[in-house]
Amino acid sequence: MLSENFFKVIQHEGVVSVTSWGSGEAPHVRCTWNSFLRITDDERILAPIAGFTSVQEDVVKNDNVILTLGSREVEGFNGYQGTGFLIEGRARFLDTGDEFDRMKEDYPFMNKLLEVTVESQRQML
């Protein structure tokens, strides 16, 4: 499901925003970096997290999340300088397991792992 351009984008640094919302609450937006993302063989997105408490609380009530990310270094539609993506998916937070342990080796600051199962991807630019 994830496109070739998506993989090109995450090879360049940029901001990833993660948007969540509980039941009837205002949305919460937190950010991480493109370079922190890891994509599993089955195309789940993993991100090391330290914080994101409000997002984690939202995910308990509603596991839907939206991620947006981009890079000026990857050509977009019609020769546009840069491109971005909107990813919709289902999130959960992990604090144990093999994937958590592997990510913790690379990112010792993390205290939890955000896992997003991608349901849709849309290139925006």
PDB file of C-alpha atoms in Angstrom:
ATOM      1  CA  MET A   1       0.000   0.000   0.000  1.00  0.00           C
ATOM      2  CA  LEU A   2       2.782   2.477   0.815  1.00  0.00           C
ATOM      3  CA  SER A   3       4.089   4.025  -2.384  1.00  0.00           C
ATOM      4  CA  GLU A   4       7.616   4.341  -3.697  1.00  0.00           C
ATOM      5  CA  ASN A   5       7.434   8.117  -3.154  1.00  0.00           C
ATOM      6  CA  PHE A   6       6.492   7.585   0.496  1.00  0.00           C
ATOM      7  CA  PHE A   7       9.669   5.555   1.006  1.00  0.00           C
ATOM      8  CA  LYS A   8      11.690   8.272  -0.767  1.00  0.00           C
ATOM      9  CA  VAL A   9      10.213  10.927   1.533  1.00  0.00           C
ATOM     10  CA  ILE A  10      11.166   9.143   4.753  1.00  0.00           C
ATOM     11  CA  GLN A  11      14.764   8.905   3.539  1.00  0.00           C
ATOM     12  CA  HIS A  12      14.934  12.702   3.976  1.00  0.00           C
ATOM     13  CA  GLU A  13      14.503  14.597   7.212  1.00  0.00           C
ATOM     14  CA  GLY A  14      11.196  16.258   7.871  1.00  0.00           C
ATOM     15  CA  VAL A  15       8.493  16.534  10.483  1.00  0.00           C
ATOM     16  CA  VAL A  16       5.849  13.862  11.001  1.00  0.00           C
ATOM     17  CA  SER A  17       2.690  15.024  12.739  1.00  0.00           C
ATOM     18  CA  VAL A  18       0.532  12.500  14.558  1.00  0.00           C
ATOM     19  CA  THR A  19      -3.075  13.563  15.143  1.00  0.00           C
ATOM     20  CA  SER A  20      -5.406  11.724  17.516  1.00  0.00           C
ATOM     21  CA  TRP A  21      -8.764  12.423  19.104  1.00  0.00           C
ATOM     22  CA  GLY A  22     -10.671  10.746  21.880  1.00  0.00           C
ATOM     23  CA  SER A  23     -14.448  10.592  22.070  1.00  0.00           C
ATOM     24  CA  GLY A  24     -15.797  14.062  21.339  1.00  0.00           C
ATOM     25  CA  GLU A  25     -12.607  15.787  22.441  1.00  0.00           C
ATOM     26  CA  ALA A  26     -10.450  18.278  20.619  1.00  0.00           C
ATOM     27  CA  PRO A  27      -7.698  16.626  18.595  1.00  0.00           C
ATOM     28  CA  HIS A  28      -4.154  16.306  19.893  1.00  0.00           C
ATOM     29  CA  VAL A  29      -1.194  16.784  17.560  1.00  0.00           C
ATOM     30  CA  ARG A  30       2.325  15.680  18.396  1.00  0.00           C
ATOM     31  CA  CYS A  31       5.400  15.500  16.168  1.00  0.00           C
ATOM     32  CA  THR A  32       8.382  13.290  15.471  1.00  0.00           C
ATOM     33  CA  TRP A  33      10.916  13.027  12.632  1.00  0.00           C
ATOM     34  CA  ASN A  34      10.897  11.186   9.294  1.00  0.00           C
ATOM     35  CA  SER A  35      14.233   9.602  10.179  1.00  0.00           C
ATOM     36  CA  PHE A  36      12.726   7.976  13.286  1.00  0.00           C
ATOM     37  CA  LEU A  37      10.153   5.978  11.301  1.00  0.00           C
ATOM     38  CA  ARG A  38      10.677   2.301  10.619  1.00  0.00           C
ATOM     39  CA  ILE A  39       8.450   0.373   8.228  1.00  0.00           C
ATOM     40  CA  THR A  40       7.873  -3.313   8.885  1.00  0.00           C
ATOM     41  CA  ASP A  41       7.637  -5.952   6.153  1.00  0.00           C
ATOM     42  CA  ASP A  42       3.848  -5.837   6.477  1.00  0.00           C
ATOM     43  CA  GLU A  43       3.976  -2.008   6.191  1.00  0.00           C
ATOM     44  CA  ARG A  44       3.173  -1.039   9.752  1.00  0.00           C
ATOM     45  CA  ILE A  45       4.803   2.243  10.743  1.00  0.00           C
ATOM     46  CA  LEU A  46       6.852   2.201  13.945  1.00  0.00           C
ATOM     47  CA  ALA A  47       8.080   5.302  15.765  1.00  0.00           C
ATOM     48  CA  PRO A  48      10.068   5.611  18.997  1.00  0.00           C
ATOM     49  CA  ILE A  49       8.196   7.769  21.507  1.00  0.00           C
ATOM     50  CA  ALA A  50       9.058   9.616  24.695  1.00  0.00           C
ATOM     51  CA  GLY A  51       5.923  11.416  25.777  1.00  0.00           C
ATOM     52  CA  PHE A  52       2.813  11.533  23.558  1.00  0.00           C
ATOM     53  CA  THR A  53       0.734  11.015  26.716  1.00  0.00           C
ATOM     54  CA  SER A  54      -2.353  12.773  25.325  1.00  0.00           C
ATOM     55  CA  VAL A  55      -2.160  10.727  22.106  1.00  0.00           C
ATOM     56  CA  GLN A  56      -1.820   7.512  24.092  1.00  0.00           C
ATOM     57  CA  GLU A  57      -4.871   8.440  26.185  1.00  0.00           C
ATOM     58  CA  ASP A  58      -6.844   9.146  22.993  1.00  0.00           C
ATOM     59  CA  VAL A  59      -5.839   5.815  21.435  1.00  0.00           C
ATOM     60  CA  VAL A  60      -7.368   3.966  24.402  1.00  0.00           C
ATOM     61  CA  LYS A  61     -10.746   5.522  23.452  1.00  0.00           C
ATOM     62  CA  ASN A  62     -10.280   5.771  19.677  1.00  0.00           C
ATOM     63  CA  ASP A  63      -7.354   4.119  17.904  1.00  0.00           C
ATOM     64  CA  ASN A  64      -7.753   6.113  14.670  1.00  0.00           C
ATOM     65  CA  VAL A  65      -4.822   8.415  13.889  1.00  0.00           C
ATOM     66  CA  ILE A  66      -3.714  10.622  11.021  1.00  0.00           C
ATOM     67  CA  LEU A  67      -0.057  11.082  10.158  1.00  0.00           C
ATOM     68  CA  THR A  68       1.192  13.788   7.827  1.00  0.00           C
ATOM     69  CA  LEU A  69       4.750  14.030   6.593  1.00  0.00           C
ATOM     70  CA  GLY A  70       6.733  15.351   3.696  1.00  0.00           C
ATOM     71  CA  SER A  71      10.021  16.444   2.207  1.00  0.00           C
ATOM     72  CA  ARG A  72      11.103  19.211  -0.144  1.00  0.00           C
ATOM     73  CA  GLU A  73      13.732  16.810  -1.506  1.00  0.00           C
ATOM     74  CA  VAL A  74      11.270  14.517  -3.321  1.00  0.00           C
ATOM     75  CA  GLU A  75       9.495  15.801  -6.411  1.00  0.00           C
ATOM     76  CA  GLY A  76       5.738  15.946  -6.146  1.00  0.00           C
ATOM     77  CA  PHE A  77       2.976  16.144  -8.721  1.00  0.00           C
ATOM     78  CA  ASN A  78       3.593  18.189 -11.887  1.00  0.00           C
ATOM     79  CA  GLY A  79       7.227  18.895 -11.019  1.00  0.00           C
ATOM     80  CA  TYR A  80       6.323  20.510  -7.680  1.00  0.00           C
ATOM     81  CA  GLN A  81       9.331  20.980  -5.387  1.00  0.00           C
ATOM     82  CA  GLY A  82       8.492  18.604  -2.570  1.00  0.00           C
ATOM     83  CA  THR A  83       5.711  16.231  -1.711  1.00  0.00           C
ATOM     84  CA  GLY A  84       3.759  15.099   1.316  1.00  0.00           C
ATOM     85  CA  PHE A  85       1.504  12.315   2.488  1.00  0.00           C
ATOM     86  CA  LEU A  86      -1.562  11.900   4.636  1.00  0.00           C
ATOM     87  CA  ILE A  87      -1.685   8.469   6.263  1.00  0.00           C
ATOM     88  CA  GLU A  88      -4.766   7.182   8.067  1.00  0.00           C
ATOM     89  CA  GLY A  89      -4.492   4.181  10.307  1.00  0.00           C
ATOM     90  CA  ARG A  90      -5.014   2.482  13.621  1.00  0.00           C
ATOM     91  CA  ALA A  91      -2.528   3.035  16.428  1.00  0.00           C
ATOM     92  CA  ARG A  92      -1.370   1.264  19.507  1.00  0.00           C
ATOM     93  CA  PHE A  93       1.448   1.839  21.955  1.00  0.00           C
ATOM     94  CA  LEU A  94       3.862  -0.916  22.970  1.00  0.00           C
ATOM     95  CA  ASP A  95       6.330  -1.012  25.828  1.00  0.00           C
ATOM     96  CA  THR A  96       7.543  -4.595  25.485  1.00  0.00           C
ATOM     97  CA  GLY A  97       8.299  -7.122  22.764  1.00  0.00           C
ATOM     98  CA  ASP A  98      10.884  -7.755  20.054  1.00  0.00           C
ATOM     99  CA  GLU A  99      10.082  -4.667  17.974  1.00  0.00           C
ATOM    100  CA  PHE A 100      10.187  -2.469  21.083  1.00  0.00           C
ATOM    101  CA  ASP A 101      13.548  -3.950  22.104  1.00  0.00           C
ATOM    102  CA  ARG A 102      15.078  -3.491  18.622  1.00  0.00           C
ATOM    103  CA  MET A 103      13.933   0.137  18.424  1.00  0.00           C
ATOM    104  CA  LYS A 104      15.152   0.812  21.973  1.00  0.00           C
ATOM    105  CA  GLU A 105      18.673  -0.181  20.860  1.00  0.00           C
ATOM    106  CA  ASP A 106      18.631   2.607  18.242  1.00  0.00           C
ATOM    107  CA  TYR A 107      16.641   5.124  20.317  1.00  0.00           C
ATOM    108  CA  PRO A 108      17.547   4.761  23.997  1.00  0.00           C
ATOM    109  CA  PHE A 109      15.419   7.828  24.878  1.00  0.00           C
ATOM    110  CA  MET A 110      12.158   6.068  24.013  1.00  0.00           C
ATOM    111  CA  ASN A 111       9.816   4.734  26.665  1.00  0.00           C
ATOM    112  CA  LYS A 112       7.170   3.406  24.275  1.00  0.00           C
ATOM    113  CA  LEU A 113       6.737   2.439  20.653  1.00  0.00           C
ATOM    114  CA  LEU A 114       3.980   3.830  18.452  1.00  0.00           C
ATOM    115  CA  GLU A 115       2.706   1.288  15.956  1.00  0.00           C
ATOM    116  CA  VAL A 116       0.398   2.432  13.142  1.00  0.00           C
ATOM    117  CA  THR A 117      -1.383  -0.082  10.939  1.00  0.00           C
ATOM    118  CA  VAL A 118      -1.909   1.832   7.707  1.00  0.00           C
ATOM    119  CA  GLU A 119      -5.434   1.865   6.287  1.00  0.00           C
ATOM    120  CA  SER A 120      -4.953   4.525   3.599  1.00  0.00           C
ATOM    121  CA  GLN A 121      -2.270   6.680   2.063  1.00  0.00           C
ATOM    122  CA  ARG A 122      -2.770   9.804  -0.005  1.00  0.00           C
ATOM    123  CA  GLN A 123      -0.044  11.853  -1.676  1.00  0.00           C
ATOM    124  CA  MET A 124      -0.962  15.509  -1.139  1.00  0.00           C
ATOM    125  CA  LEU A 125       1.441  17.507  -3.326  1.00  0.00           C
TER     126      LEU A 125
END
